mmCIF file of C-alpha atoms in Angstrom:
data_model
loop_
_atom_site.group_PDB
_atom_site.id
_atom_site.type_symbol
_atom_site.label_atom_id
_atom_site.label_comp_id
_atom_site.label_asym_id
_atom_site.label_seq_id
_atom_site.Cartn_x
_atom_site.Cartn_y
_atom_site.Cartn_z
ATOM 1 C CA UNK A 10 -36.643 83.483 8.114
ATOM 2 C CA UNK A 11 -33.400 83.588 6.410
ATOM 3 C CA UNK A 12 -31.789 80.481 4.579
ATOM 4 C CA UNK A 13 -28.128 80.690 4.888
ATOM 5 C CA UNK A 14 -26.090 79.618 2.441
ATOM 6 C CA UNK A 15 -22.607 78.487 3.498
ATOM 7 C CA UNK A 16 -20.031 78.488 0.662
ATOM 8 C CA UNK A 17 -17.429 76.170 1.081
ATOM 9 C CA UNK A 18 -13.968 77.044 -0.758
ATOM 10 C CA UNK A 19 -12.825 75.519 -3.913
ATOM 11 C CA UNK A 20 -9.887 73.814 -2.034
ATOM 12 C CA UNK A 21 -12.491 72.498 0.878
ATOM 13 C CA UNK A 22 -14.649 71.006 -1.906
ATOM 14 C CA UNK A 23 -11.401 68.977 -3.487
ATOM 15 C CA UNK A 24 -10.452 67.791 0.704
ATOM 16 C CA UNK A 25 -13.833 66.431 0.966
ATOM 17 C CA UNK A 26 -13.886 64.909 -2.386
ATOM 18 C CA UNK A 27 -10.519 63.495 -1.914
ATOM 19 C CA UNK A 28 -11.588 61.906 0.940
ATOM 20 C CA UNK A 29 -14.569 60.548 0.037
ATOM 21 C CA UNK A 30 -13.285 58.694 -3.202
ATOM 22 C CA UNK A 31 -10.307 57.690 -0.450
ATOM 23 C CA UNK A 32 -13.036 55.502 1.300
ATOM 24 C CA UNK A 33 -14.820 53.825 -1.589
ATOM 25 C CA UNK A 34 -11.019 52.779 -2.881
ATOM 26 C CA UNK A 35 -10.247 51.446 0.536
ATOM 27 C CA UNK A 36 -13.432 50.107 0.791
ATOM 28 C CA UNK A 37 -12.795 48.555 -3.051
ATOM 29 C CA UNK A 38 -9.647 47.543 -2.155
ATOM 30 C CA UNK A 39 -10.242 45.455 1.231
ATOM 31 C CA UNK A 40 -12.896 44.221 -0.679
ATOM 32 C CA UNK A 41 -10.639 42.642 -3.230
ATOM 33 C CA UNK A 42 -8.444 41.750 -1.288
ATOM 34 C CA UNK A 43 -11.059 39.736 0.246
ATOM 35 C CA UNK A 44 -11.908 38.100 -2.858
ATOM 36 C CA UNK A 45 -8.316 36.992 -3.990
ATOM 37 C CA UNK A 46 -7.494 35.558 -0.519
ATOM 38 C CA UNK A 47 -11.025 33.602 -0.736
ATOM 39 C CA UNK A 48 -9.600 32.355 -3.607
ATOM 40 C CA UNK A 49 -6.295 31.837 -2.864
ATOM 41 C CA UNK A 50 -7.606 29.545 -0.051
ATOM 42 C CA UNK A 51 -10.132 27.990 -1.856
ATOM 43 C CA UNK A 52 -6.605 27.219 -4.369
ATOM 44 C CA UNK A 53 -4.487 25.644 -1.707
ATOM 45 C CA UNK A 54 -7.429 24.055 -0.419
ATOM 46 C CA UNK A 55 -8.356 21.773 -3.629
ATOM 47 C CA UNK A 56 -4.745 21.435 -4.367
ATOM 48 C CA UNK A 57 -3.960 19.658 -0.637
ATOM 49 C CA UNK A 58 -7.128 17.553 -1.165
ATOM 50 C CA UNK A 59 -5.987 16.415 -4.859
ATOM 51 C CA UNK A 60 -2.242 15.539 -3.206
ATOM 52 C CA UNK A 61 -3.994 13.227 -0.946
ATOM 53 C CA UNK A 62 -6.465 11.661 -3.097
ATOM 54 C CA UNK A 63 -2.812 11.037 -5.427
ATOM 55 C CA UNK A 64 -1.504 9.447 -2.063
ATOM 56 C CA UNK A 65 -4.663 7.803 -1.504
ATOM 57 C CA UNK A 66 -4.874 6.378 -5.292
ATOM 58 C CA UNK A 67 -1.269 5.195 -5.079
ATOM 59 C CA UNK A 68 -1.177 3.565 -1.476
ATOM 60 C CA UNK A 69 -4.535 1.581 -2.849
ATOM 61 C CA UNK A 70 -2.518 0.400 -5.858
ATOM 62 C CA UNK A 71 0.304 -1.066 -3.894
ATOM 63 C CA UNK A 72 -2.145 -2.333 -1.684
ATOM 64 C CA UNK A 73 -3.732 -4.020 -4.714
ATOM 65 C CA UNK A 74 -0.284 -5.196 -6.273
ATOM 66 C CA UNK A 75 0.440 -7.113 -2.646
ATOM 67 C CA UNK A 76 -3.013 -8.427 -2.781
ATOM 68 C CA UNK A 77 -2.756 -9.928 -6.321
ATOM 69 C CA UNK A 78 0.926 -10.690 -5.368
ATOM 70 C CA UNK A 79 -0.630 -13.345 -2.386
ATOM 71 C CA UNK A 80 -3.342 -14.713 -4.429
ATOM 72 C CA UNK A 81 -0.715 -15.996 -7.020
ATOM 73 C CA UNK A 82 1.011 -17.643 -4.581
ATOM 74 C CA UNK A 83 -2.174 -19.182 -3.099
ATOM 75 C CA UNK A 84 -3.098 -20.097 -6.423
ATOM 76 C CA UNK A 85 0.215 -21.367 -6.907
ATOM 77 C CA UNK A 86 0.196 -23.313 -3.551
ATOM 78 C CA UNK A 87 -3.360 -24.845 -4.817
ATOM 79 C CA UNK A 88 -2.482 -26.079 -8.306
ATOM 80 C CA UNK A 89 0.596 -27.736 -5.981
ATOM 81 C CA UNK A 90 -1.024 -29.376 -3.423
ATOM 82 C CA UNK A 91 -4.038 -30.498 -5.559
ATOM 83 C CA UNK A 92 -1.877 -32.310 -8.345
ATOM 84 C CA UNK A 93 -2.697 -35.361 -8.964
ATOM 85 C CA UNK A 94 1.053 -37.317 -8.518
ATOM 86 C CA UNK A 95 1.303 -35.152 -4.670
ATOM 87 C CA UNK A 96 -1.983 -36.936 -4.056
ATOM 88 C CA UNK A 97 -0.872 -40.502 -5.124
ATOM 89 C CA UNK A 98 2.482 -40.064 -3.436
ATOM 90 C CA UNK A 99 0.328 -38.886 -0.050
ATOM 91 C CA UNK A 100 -2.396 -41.890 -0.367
ATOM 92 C CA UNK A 101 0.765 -44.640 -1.033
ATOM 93 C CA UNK A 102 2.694 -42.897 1.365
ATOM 94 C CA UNK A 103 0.202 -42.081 4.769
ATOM 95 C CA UNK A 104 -2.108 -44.082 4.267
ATOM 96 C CA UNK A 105 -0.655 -47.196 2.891
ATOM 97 C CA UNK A 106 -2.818 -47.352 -0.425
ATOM 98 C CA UNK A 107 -1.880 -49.216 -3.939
ATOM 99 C CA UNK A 108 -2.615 -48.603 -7.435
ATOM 100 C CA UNK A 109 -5.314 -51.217 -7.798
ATOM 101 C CA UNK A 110 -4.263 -54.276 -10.133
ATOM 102 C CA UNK A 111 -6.991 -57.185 -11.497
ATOM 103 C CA UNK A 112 -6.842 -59.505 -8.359
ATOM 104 C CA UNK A 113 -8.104 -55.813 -6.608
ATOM 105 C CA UNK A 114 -11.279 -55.819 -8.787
ATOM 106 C CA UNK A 115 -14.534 -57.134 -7.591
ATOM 107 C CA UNK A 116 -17.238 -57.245 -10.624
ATOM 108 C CA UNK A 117 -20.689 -57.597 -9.592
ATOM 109 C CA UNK A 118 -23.437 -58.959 -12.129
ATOM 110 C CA UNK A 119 -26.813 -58.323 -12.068
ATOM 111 C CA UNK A 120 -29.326 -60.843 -11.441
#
């Protein structure tokens, strides 16, 4: 039994190498590509979720601004109708009271 030997020609042997370092850089380069569009998404991804956080942030302080805005004015409307003159006009006014004078006063002793 006779092992034959094939020689392949000098040119044949450059094709085949050619074409096998023509895969692994495809092969490299879909694989980068890969990669950087991974990370290209991943980019646009966290930048979209940090403009609406910024939205977010900003539409909470308005919110907070109106908030405080109407408490002041509550506040405001408190100290007003809790003063003591809008009191003693109400009591003299609706319901007919007077500033008590010394015929008013009753004293009581103790036995």
């Amino acid at each position: 039994m006779e092992i034959q030997i094939r020689k392949q020609s000098h040119r044949e042997q450059l094709r085949q190498r050619f074409l096998l370092n023509q895969r692994r850089i495809t092969f490299a380069f879909i694989v980068s590509l890969s990669f950087v569009s991974s990370l290209g998404f991943l980019y646009l991804y966290q930048a979209n979720q940090l403009v609406a956080l910024v939205n977010r942030k900003e539409a909470l302080i308005r919110e907070r601004f109106a908030l405080e805005k109407d408490r002041d004015a509550q506040m405001q409307e408190e100290v007003h109708l809790s003063s003591l003159q809008r009191i003693e006009y109400l009591a003299r006014d609706r319901l007919g009271m007077i500033v008590p004078t010394r015929e008013h006063r009753i004293t009581i002793t103790k036995p």
